Amino acid sequence: MLVASRIEPDHGVLEHWFSREPIVTLDNRTAKEMLILGLDDLVVHFLLGIIHGERRSHGR
């Protein structure tokens, strides 16, 4: 969530994204699902790609 907050500072929007928005490039799983599966490093990599301008926030 710390890395994601660099992209979206609004905590409510961030919570919604974390729990409910599937990430296309991560098999349409949410960040929360990835965390439960122990794959949070892939979410961090995804988010860093957005921060560094390597991908768009919608993962397409």
mmCIF file with all atom_site columns, N, CA and C in Angstrom:
data_model
loop_
_atom_site.group_PDB
_atom_site.id
_atom_site.type_symbol
_atom_site.label_atom_id
_atom_site.label_alt_id
_atom_site.label_comp_id
_atom_site.label_asym_id
_atom_site.label_entity_id
_atom_site.label_seq_id
_atom_site.pdbx_PDB_ins_code
_atom_site.Cartn_x
_atom_site.Cartn_y
_atom_site.Cartn_z
_atom_site.occupancy
_atom_site.B_iso_or_equiv
_atom_site.pdbx_formal_charge
_atom_site.auth_seq_id
_atom_site.auth_comp_id
_atom_site.auth_asym_id
_atom_site.auth_atom_id
_atom_site.pdbx_PDB_model_num
ATOM 1   N N  . MET A 1 1  ? 0.820   -1.186  0.000   1.00 0.00 ? 1  MET A N  1
ATOM 2   C CA . MET A 1 1  ? 0.000   0.000   0.000   1.00 0.00 ? 1  MET A CA 1
ATOM 3   C C  . MET A 1 1  ? 0.874   1.264   0.000   1.00 0.00 ? 1  MET A C  1
ATOM 4   N N  . LEU A 1 2  ? 2.049   1.157   0.584   1.00 0.00 ? 2  LEU A N  1
ATOM 5   C CA . LEU A 1 2  ? 2.939   2.311   0.619   1.00 0.00 ? 2  LEU A CA 1
ATOM 6   C C  . LEU A 1 2  ? 3.346   2.720   -0.800  1.00 0.00 ? 2  LEU A C  1
ATOM 7   N N  . VAL A 1 3  ? 3.711   1.763   -1.609  1.00 0.00 ? 3  VAL A N  1
ATOM 8   C CA . VAL A 1 3  ? 4.095   2.069   -2.992  1.00 0.00 ? 3  VAL A CA 1
ATOM 9   C C  . VAL A 1 3  ? 2.887   2.599   -3.757  1.00 0.00 ? 3  VAL A C  1
ATOM 10  N N  . ALA A 1 4  ? 1.729   1.981   -3.580  1.00 0.00 ? 4  ALA A N  1
ATOM 11  C CA . ALA A 1 4  ? 0.513   2.416   -4.277  1.00 0.00 ? 4  ALA A CA 1
ATOM 12  C C  . ALA A 1 4  ? 0.124   3.832   -3.876  1.00 0.00 ? 4  ALA A C  1
ATOM 13  N N  . SER A 1 5  ? 0.405   4.230   -2.648  1.00 0.00 ? 5  SER A N  1
ATOM 14  C CA . SER A 1 5  ? 0.046   5.575   -2.201  1.00 0.00 ? 5  SER A CA 1
ATOM 15  C C  . SER A 1 5  ? 0.873   6.650   -2.903  1.00 0.00 ? 5  SER A C  1
ATOM 16  N N  . ARG A 1 6  ? 1.974   6.277   -3.525  1.00 0.00 ? 6  ARG A N  1
ATOM 17  C CA . ARG A 1 6  ? 2.746   7.224   -4.329  1.00 0.00 ? 6  ARG A CA 1
ATOM 18  C C  . ARG A 1 6  ? 2.017   7.553   -5.626  1.00 0.00 ? 6  ARG A C  1
ATOM 19  N N  . ILE A 1 7  ? 1.101   6.670   -6.026  1.00 0.00 ? 7  ILE A N  1
ATOM 20  C CA . ILE A 1 7  ? 0.307   6.875   -7.242  1.00 0.00 ? 7  ILE A CA 1
ATOM 21  C C  . ILE A 1 7  ? -1.038  7.498   -6.894  1.00 0.00 ? 7  ILE A C  1
ATOM 22  N N  . GLU A 1 8  ? -1.667  6.991   -5.843  1.00 0.00 ? 8  GLU A N  1
ATOM 23  C CA . GLU A 1 8  ? -2.995  7.449   -5.432  1.00 0.00 ? 8  GLU A CA 1
ATOM 24  C C  . GLU A 1 8  ? -2.982  7.785   -3.950  1.00 0.00 ? 8  GLU A C  1
ATOM 25  N N  . PRO A 1 9  ? -2.959  9.075   -3.611  1.00 0.00 ? 9  PRO A N  1
ATOM 26  C CA . PRO A 1 9  ? -2.893  9.465   -2.207  1.00 0.00 ? 9  PRO A CA 1
ATOM 27  C C  . PRO A 1 9  ? -4.218  9.348   -1.447  1.00 0.00 ? 9  PRO A C  1
ATOM 28  N N  . ASP A 1 10 ? -5.336  9.280   -2.163  1.00 0.00 ? 10 ASP A N  1
ATOM 29  C CA . ASP A 1 10 ? -6.644  9.186   -1.503  1.00 0.00 ? 10 ASP A CA 1
ATOM 30  C C  . ASP A 1 10 ? -6.822  7.776   -0.951  1.00 0.00 ? 10 ASP A C  1
ATOM 31  N N  . HIS A 1 11 ? -6.861  7.662   0.380   1.00 0.00 ? 11 HIS A N  1
ATOM 32  C CA . HIS A 1 11 ? -6.910  6.346   1.027   1.00 0.00 ? 11 HIS A CA 1
ATOM 33  C C  . HIS A 1 11 ? -8.154  5.543   0.623   1.00 0.00 ? 11 HIS A C  1
ATOM 34  N N  . GLY A 1 12 ? -9.292  6.192   0.489   1.00 0.00 ? 12 GLY A N  1
ATOM 35  C CA . GLY A 1 12 ? -10.517 5.494   0.098   1.00 0.00 ? 12 GLY A CA 1
ATOM 36  C C  . GLY A 1 12 ? -10.423 4.909   -1.296  1.00 0.00 ? 12 GLY A C  1
ATOM 37  N N  . VAL A 1 13 ? -9.888  5.681   -2.225  1.00 0.00 ? 13 VAL A N  1
ATOM 38  C CA . VAL A 1 13 ? -9.706  5.200   -3.597  1.00 0.00 ? 13 VAL A CA 1
ATOM 39  C C  . VAL A 1 13 ? -8.692  4.066   -3.599  1.00 0.00 ? 13 VAL A C  1
ATOM 40  N N  . LEU A 1 14 ? -7.651  4.214   -2.831  1.00 0.00 ? 14 LEU A N  1
ATOM 41  C CA . LEU A 1 14 ? -6.607  3.195   -2.737  1.00 0.00 ? 14 LEU A CA 1
ATOM 42  C C  . LEU A 1 14 ? -7.158  1.885   -2.174  1.00 0.00 ? 14 LEU A C  1
ATOM 43  N N  . GLU A 1 15 ? -7.964  1.964   -1.137  1.00 0.00 ? 15 GLU A N  1
ATOM 44  C CA . GLU A 1 15 ? -8.582  0.758   -0.554  1.00 0.00 ? 15 GLU A CA 1
ATOM 45  C C  . GLU A 1 15 ? -9.469  0.054   -1.571  1.00 0.00 ? 15 GLU A C  1
ATOM 46  N N  . HIS A 1 16 ? -10.247 0.840   -2.326  1.00 0.00 ? 16 HIS A N  1
ATOM 47  C CA . HIS A 1 16 ? -11.113 0.250   -3.359  1.00 0.00 ? 16 HIS A CA 1
ATOM 48  C C  . HIS A 1 16 ? -10.262 -0.477  -4.392  1.00 0.00 ? 16 HIS A C  1
ATOM 49  N N  . TRP A 1 17 ? -9.211  0.190   -4.877  1.00 0.00 ? 17 TRP A N  1
ATOM 50  C CA . TRP A 1 17 ? -8.340  -0.435  -5.864  1.00 0.00 ? 17 TRP A CA 1
ATOM 51  C C  . TRP A 1 17 ? -7.745  -1.723  -5.310  1.00 0.00 ? 17 TRP A C  1
ATOM 52  N N  . PHE A 1 18 ? -7.207  -1.664  -4.112  1.00 0.00 ? 18 PHE A N  1
ATOM 53  C CA . PHE A 1 18 ? -6.537  -2.804  -3.506  1.00 0.00 ? 18 PHE A CA 1
ATOM 54  C C  . PHE A 1 18 ? -7.452  -4.027  -3.417  1.00 0.00 ? 18 PHE A C  1
ATOM 55  N N  . SER A 1 19 ? -8.688  -3.809  -3.043  1.00 0.00 ? 19 SER A N  1
ATOM 56  C CA . SER A 1 19 ? -9.608  -4.915  -2.785  1.00 0.00 ? 19 SER A CA 1
ATOM 57  C C  . SER A 1 19 ? -10.483 -5.306  -3.963  1.00 0.00 ? 19 SER A C  1
ATOM 58  N N  . ARG A 1 20 ? -10.732 -4.374  -4.892  1.00 0.00 ? 20 ARG A N  1
ATOM 59  C CA . ARG A 1 20 ? -11.784 -4.642  -5.877  1.00 0.00 ? 20 ARG A CA 1
ATOM 60  C C  . ARG A 1 20 ? -11.414 -4.487  -7.338  1.00 0.00 ? 20 ARG A C  1
ATOM 61  N N  . GLU A 1 21 ? -10.302 -3.868  -7.654  1.00 0.00 ? 21 GLU A N  1
ATOM 62  C CA . GLU A 1 21 ? -9.959  -3.629  -9.056  1.00 0.00 ? 21 GLU A CA 1
ATOM 63  C C  . GLU A 1 21 ? -8.987  -4.695  -9.561  1.00 0.00 ? 21 GLU A C  1
ATOM 64  N N  . PRO A 1 22 ? -9.442  -5.542  -10.492 1.00 0.00 ? 22 PRO A N  1
ATOM 65  C CA . PRO A 1 22 ? -8.528  -6.550  -11.032 1.00 0.00 ? 22 PRO A CA 1
ATOM 66  C C  . PRO A 1 22 ? -7.417  -5.896  -11.853 1.00 0.00 ? 22 PRO A C  1
ATOM 67  N N  . ILE A 1 23 ? -6.242  -6.460  -11.759 1.00 0.00 ? 23 ILE A N  1
ATOM 68  C CA . ILE A 1 23 ? -5.084  -5.975  -12.509 1.00 0.00 ? 23 ILE A CA 1
ATOM 69  C C  . ILE A 1 23 ? -4.928  -6.882  -13.724 1.00 0.00 ? 23 ILE A C  1
ATOM 70  N N  . VAL A 1 24 ? -5.172  -6.330  -14.894 1.00 0.00 ? 24 VAL A N  1
ATOM 71  C CA . VAL A 1 24 ? -5.195  -7.112  -16.131 1.00 0.00 ? 24 VAL A CA 1
ATOM 72  C C  . VAL A 1 24 ? -3.911  -7.915  -16.302 1.00 0.00 ? 24 VAL A C  1
ATOM 73  N N  . THR A 1 25 ? -2.773  -7.280  -16.113 1.00 0.00 ? 25 THR A N  1
ATOM 74  C CA . THR A 1 25 ? -1.492  -7.953  -16.348 1.00 0.00 ? 25 THR A CA 1
ATOM 75  C C  . THR A 1 25 ? -1.122  -8.968  -15.271 1.00 0.00 ? 25 THR A C  1
ATOM 76  N N  . LEU A 1 26 ? -1.912  -9.041  -14.225 1.00 0.00 ? 26 LEU A N  1
ATOM 77  C CA . LEU A 1 26 ? -1.675  -10.025 -13.163 1.00 0.00 ? 26 LEU A CA 1
ATOM 78  C C  . LEU A 1 26 ? -2.844  -11.011 -13.113 1.00 0.00 ? 26 LEU A C  1
ATOM 79  N N  . ASP A 1 27 ? -3.201  -11.527 -14.279 1.00 0.00 ? 27 ASP A N  1
ATOM 80  C CA . ASP A 1 27 ? -4.259  -12.531 -14.412 1.00 0.00 ? 27 ASP A CA 1
ATOM 81  C C  . ASP A 1 27 ? -5.601  -12.065 -13.854 1.00 0.00 ? 27 ASP A C  1
ATOM 82  N N  . ASN A 1 28 ? -5.866  -10.760 -13.970 1.00 0.00 ? 28 ASN A N  1
ATOM 83  C CA . ASN A 1 28 ? -7.129  -10.179 -13.497 1.00 0.00 ? 28 ASN A CA 1
ATOM 84  C C  . ASN A 1 28 ? -7.380  -10.410 -12.013 1.00 0.00 ? 28 ASN A C  1
ATOM 85  N N  . ARG A 1 29 ? -6.310  -10.531 -11.256 1.00 0.00 ? 29 ARG A N  1
ATOM 86  C CA . ARG A 1 29 ? -6.439  -10.639 -9.801  1.00 0.00 ? 29 ARG A CA 1
ATOM 87  C C  . ARG A 1 29 ? -6.287  -9.260  -9.181  1.00 0.00 ? 29 ARG A C  1
ATOM 88  N N  . THR A 1 30 ? -6.918  -9.071  -8.031  1.00 0.00 ? 30 THR A N  1
ATOM 89  C CA . THR A 1 30 ? -6.737  -7.816  -7.309  1.00 0.00 ? 30 THR A CA 1
ATOM 90  C C  . THR A 1 30 ? -5.412  -7.849  -6.561  1.00 0.00 ? 30 THR A C  1
ATOM 91  N N  . ALA A 1 31 ? -4.981  -6.688  -6.126  1.00 0.00 ? 31 ALA A N  1
ATOM 92  C CA . ALA A 1 31 ? -3.759  -6.623  -5.315  1.00 0.00 ? 31 ALA A CA 1
ATOM 93  C C  . ALA A 1 31 ? -3.940  -7.433  -4.036  1.00 0.00 ? 31 ALA A C  1
ATOM 94  N N  . LYS A 1 32 ? -5.130  -7.390  -3.466  1.00 0.00 ? 32 LYS A N  1
ATOM 95  C CA . LYS A 1 32 ? -5.412  -8.158  -2.252  1.00 0.00 ? 32 LYS A CA 1
ATOM 96  C C  . LYS A 1 32 ? -5.285  -9.657  -2.507  1.00 0.00 ? 32 LYS A C  1
ATOM 97  N N  . GLU A 1 33 ? -5.817  -10.125 -3.624  1.00 0.00 ? 33 GLU A N  1
ATOM 98  C CA . GLU A 1 33 ? -5.697  -11.555 -3.964  1.00 0.00 ? 33 GLU A CA 1
ATOM 99  C C  . GLU A 1 33 ? -4.234  -11.937 -4.142  1.00 0.00 ? 33 GLU A C  1
ATOM 100 N N  . MET A 1 34 ? -3.466  -11.065 -4.790  1.00 0.00 ? 34 MET A N  1
ATOM 101 C CA . MET A 1 34 ? -2.050  -11.350 -4.997  1.00 0.00 ? 34 MET A CA 1
ATOM 102 C C  . MET A 1 34 ? -1.316  -11.425 -3.662  1.00 0.00 ? 34 MET A C  1
ATOM 103 N N  . LEU A 1 35 ? -1.663  -10.546 -2.730  1.00 0.00 ? 35 LEU A N  1
ATOM 104 C CA . LEU A 1 35 ? -1.063  -10.566 -1.406  1.00 0.00 ? 35 LEU A CA 1
ATOM 105 C C  . LEU A 1 35 ? -1.380  -11.883 -0.694  1.00 0.00 ? 35 LEU A C  1
ATOM 106 N N  . ILE A 1 36 ? -2.624  -12.299 -0.751  1.00 0.00 ? 36 ILE A N  1
ATOM 107 C CA . ILE A 1 36 ? -3.039  -13.557 -0.115  1.00 0.00 ? 36 ILE A CA 1
ATOM 108 C C  . ILE A 1 36 ? -2.281  -14.739 -0.710  1.00 0.00 ? 36 ILE A C  1
ATOM 109 N N  . LEU A 1 37 ? -2.019  -14.690 -2.015  1.00 0.00 ? 37 LEU A N  1
ATOM 110 C CA . LEU A 1 37 ? -1.291  -15.771 -2.690  1.00 0.00 ? 37 LEU A CA 1
ATOM 111 C C  . LEU A 1 37 ? 0.220   -15.691 -2.461  1.00 0.00 ? 37 LEU A C  1
ATOM 112 N N  . GLY A 1 38 ? 0.655   -14.649 -1.747  1.00 0.00 ? 38 GLY A N  1
ATOM 113 C CA . GLY A 1 38 ? 2.090   -14.489 -1.499  1.00 0.00 ? 38 GLY A CA 1
ATOM 114 C C  . GLY A 1 38 ? 2.832   -13.904 -2.688  1.00 0.00 ? 38 GLY A C  1
ATOM 115 N N  . LEU A 1 39 ? 2.103   -13.248 -3.591  1.00 0.00 ? 39 LEU A N  1
ATOM 116 C CA . LEU A 1 39 ? 2.696   -12.696 -4.797  1.00 0.00 ? 39 LEU A CA 1
ATOM 117 C C  . LEU A 1 39 ? 2.731   -11.170 -4.776  1.00 0.00 ? 39 LEU A C  1
ATOM 118 N N  . ASP A 1 40 ? 2.859   -10.615 -3.587  1.00 0.00 ? 40 ASP A N  1
ATOM 119 C CA . ASP A 1 40 ? 2.860   -9.163  -3.450  1.00 0.00 ? 40 ASP A CA 1
ATOM 120 C C  . ASP A 1 40 ? 4.042   -8.517  -4.164  1.00 0.00 ? 40 ASP A C  1
ATOM 121 N N  . ASP A 1 41 ? 5.142   -9.255  -4.356  1.00 0.00 ? 41 ASP A N  1
ATOM 122 C CA . ASP A 1 41 ? 6.282   -8.702  -5.083  1.00 0.00 ? 41 ASP A CA 1
ATOM 123 C C  . ASP A 1 41 ? 5.909   -8.370  -6.525  1.00 0.00 ? 41 ASP A C  1
ATOM 124 N N  . LEU A 1 42 ? 4.994   -9.136  -7.114  1.00 0.00 ? 42 LEU A N  1
ATOM 125 C CA . LEU A 1 42 ? 4.545   -8.844  -8.475  1.00 0.00 ? 42 LEU A CA 1
ATOM 126 C C  . LEU A 1 42 ? 3.706   -7.570  -8.514  1.00 0.00 ? 42 LEU A C  1
ATOM 127 N N  . VAL A 1 43 ? 2.939   -7.322  -7.475  1.00 0.00 ? 43 VAL A N  1
ATOM 128 C CA . VAL A 1 43 ? 2.158   -6.089  -7.393  1.00 0.00 ? 43 VAL A CA 1
ATOM 129 C C  . VAL A 1 43 ? 3.098   -4.894  -7.248  1.00 0.00 ? 43 VAL A C  1
ATOM 130 N N  . VAL A 1 44 ? 4.109   -5.023  -6.414  1.00 0.00 ? 44 VAL A N  1
ATOM 131 C CA . VAL A 1 44 ? 5.077   -3.940  -6.241  1.00 0.00 ? 44 VAL A CA 1
ATOM 132 C C  . VAL A 1 44 ? 5.772   -3.658  -7.565  1.00 0.00 ? 44 VAL A C  1
ATOM 133 N N  . HIS A 1 45 ? 6.169   -4.687  -8.280  1.00 0.00 ? 45 HIS A N  1
ATOM 134 C CA . HIS A 1 45 ? 6.804   -4.520  -9.589  1.00 0.00 ? 45 HIS A CA 1
ATOM 135 C C  . HIS A 1 45 ? 5.861   -3.804  -10.559 1.00 0.00 ? 45 HIS A C  1
ATOM 136 N N  . PHE A 1 46 ? 4.587   -4.197  -10.563 1.00 0.00 ? 46 PHE A N  1
ATOM 137 C CA . PHE A 1 46 ? 3.571   -3.551  -11.391 1.00 0.00 ? 46 PHE A CA 1
ATOM 138 C C  . PHE A 1 46 ? 3.467   -2.063  -11.059 1.00 0.00 ? 46 PHE A C  1
ATOM 139 N N  . LEU A 1 47 ? 3.388   -1.749  -9.768  1.00 0.00 ? 47 LEU A N  1
ATOM 140 C CA . LEU A 1 47 ? 3.255   -0.361  -9.332  1.00 0.00 ? 47 LEU A CA 1
ATOM 141 C C  . LEU A 1 47 ? 4.504   0.461   -9.664  1.00 0.00 ? 47 LEU A C  1
ATOM 142 N N  . LEU A 1 48 ? 5.659   -0.118  -9.482  1.00 0.00 ? 48 LEU A N  1
ATOM 143 C CA . LEU A 1 48 ? 6.891   0.602   -9.824  1.00 0.00 ? 48 LEU A CA 1
ATOM 144 C C  . LEU A 1 48 ? 6.963   0.879   -11.319 1.00 0.00 ? 48 LEU A C  1
ATOM 145 N N  . GLY A 1 49 ? 6.425   -0.027  -12.134 1.00 0.00 ? 49 GLY A N  1
ATOM 146 C CA . GLY A 1 49 ? 6.351   0.217   -13.572 1.00 0.00 ? 49 GLY A CA 1
ATOM 147 C C  . GLY A 1 49 ? 5.506   1.436   -13.889 1.00 0.00 ? 49 GLY A C  1
ATOM 148 N N  . ILE A 1 50 ? 4.421   1.620   -13.150 1.00 0.00 ? 50 ILE A N  1
ATOM 149 C CA . ILE A 1 50 ? 3.579   2.807   -13.331 1.00 0.00 ? 50 ILE A CA 1
ATOM 150 C C  . ILE A 1 50 ? 4.347   4.059   -12.908 1.00 0.00 ? 50 ILE A C  1
ATOM 151 N N  . ILE A 1 51 ? 4.967   3.998   -11.753 1.00 0.00 ? 51 ILE A N  1
ATOM 152 C CA . ILE A 1 51 ? 5.710   5.151   -11.231 1.00 0.00 ? 51 ILE A CA 1
ATOM 153 C C  . ILE A 1 51 ? 6.817   5.571   -12.190 1.00 0.00 ? 51 ILE A C  1
ATOM 154 N N  . HIS A 1 52 ? 7.481   4.599   -12.786 1.00 0.00 ? 52 HIS A N  1
ATOM 155 C CA . HIS A 1 52 ? 8.591   4.892   -13.698 1.00 0.00 ? 52 HIS A CA 1
ATOM 156 C C  . HIS A 1 52 ? 8.134   5.127   -15.130 1.00 0.00 ? 52 HIS A C  1
ATOM 157 N N  . GLY A 1 53 ? 6.823   5.151   -15.363 1.00 0.00 ? 53 GLY A N  1
ATOM 158 C CA . GLY A 1 53 ? 6.283   5.438   -16.683 1.00 0.00 ? 53 GLY A CA 1
ATOM 159 C C  . GLY A 1 53 ? 6.392   4.301   -17.679 1.00 0.00 ? 53 GLY A C  1
ATOM 160 N N  . GLU A 1 54 ? 6.609   3.091   -17.185 1.00 0.00 ? 54 GLU A N  1
ATOM 161 C CA . GLU A 1 54 ? 6.758   1.935   -18.075 1.00 0.00 ? 54 GLU A CA 1
ATOM 162 C C  . GLU A 1 54 ? 5.421   1.316   -18.451 1.00 0.00 ? 54 GLU A C  1
ATOM 163 N N  . ARG A 1 55 ? 4.377   1.654   -17.703 1.00 0.00 ? 55 ARG A N  1
ATOM 164 C CA . ARG A 1 55 ? 3.045   1.140   -18.008 1.00 0.00 ? 55 ARG A CA 1
ATOM 165 C C  . ARG A 1 55 ? 2.001   2.111   -17.478 1.00 0.00 ? 55 ARG A C  1
ATOM 166 N N  . ARG A 1 56 ? 0.789   1.951   -17.986 1.00 0.00 ? 56 ARG A N  1
ATOM 167 C CA . ARG A 1 56 ? -0.315  2.806   -17.548 1.00 0.00 ? 56 ARG A CA 1
ATOM 168 C C  . ARG A 1 56 ? -0.963  2.205   -16.313 1.00 0.00 ? 56 ARG A C  1
ATOM 169 N N  . SER A 1 57 ? -1.659  3.025   -15.574 1.00 0.00 ? 57 SER A N  1
ATOM 170 C CA . SER A 1 57 ? -2.251  2.594   -14.314 1.00 0.00 ? 57 SER A CA 1
ATOM 171 C C  . SER A 1 57 ? -3.331  1.539   -14.468 1.00 0.00 ? 57 SER A C  1
ATOM 172 N N  . HIS A 1 58 ? -3.931  1.433   -15.646 1.00 0.00 ? 58 HIS A N  1
ATOM 173 C CA . HIS A 1 58 ? -4.967  0.420   -15.844 1.00 0.00 ? 58 HIS A CA 1
ATOM 174 C C  . HIS A 1 58 ? -4.388  -0.912  -16.280 1.00 0.00 ? 58 HIS A C  1
ATOM 175 N N  . GLY A 1 59 ? -3.077  -1.000  -16.420 1.00 0.00 ? 59 GLY A N  1
ATOM 176 C CA . GLY A 1 59 ? -2.405  -2.259  -16.697 1.00 0.00 ? 59 GLY A CA 1
ATOM 177 C C  . GLY A 1 59 ? -2.626  -2.807  -18.086 1.00 0.00 ? 59 GLY A C  1
ATOM 178 N N  . ARG A 1 60 ? -3.067  -1.981  -18.988 1.00 0.00 ? 60 ARG A N  1
ATOM 179 C CA . ARG A 1 60 ? -3.315  -2.459  -20.352 1.00 0.00 ? 60 ARG A CA 1
ATOM 180 C C  . ARG A 1 60 ? -2.146  -2.160  -21.247 1.00 0.00 ? 60 ARG A C  1
#
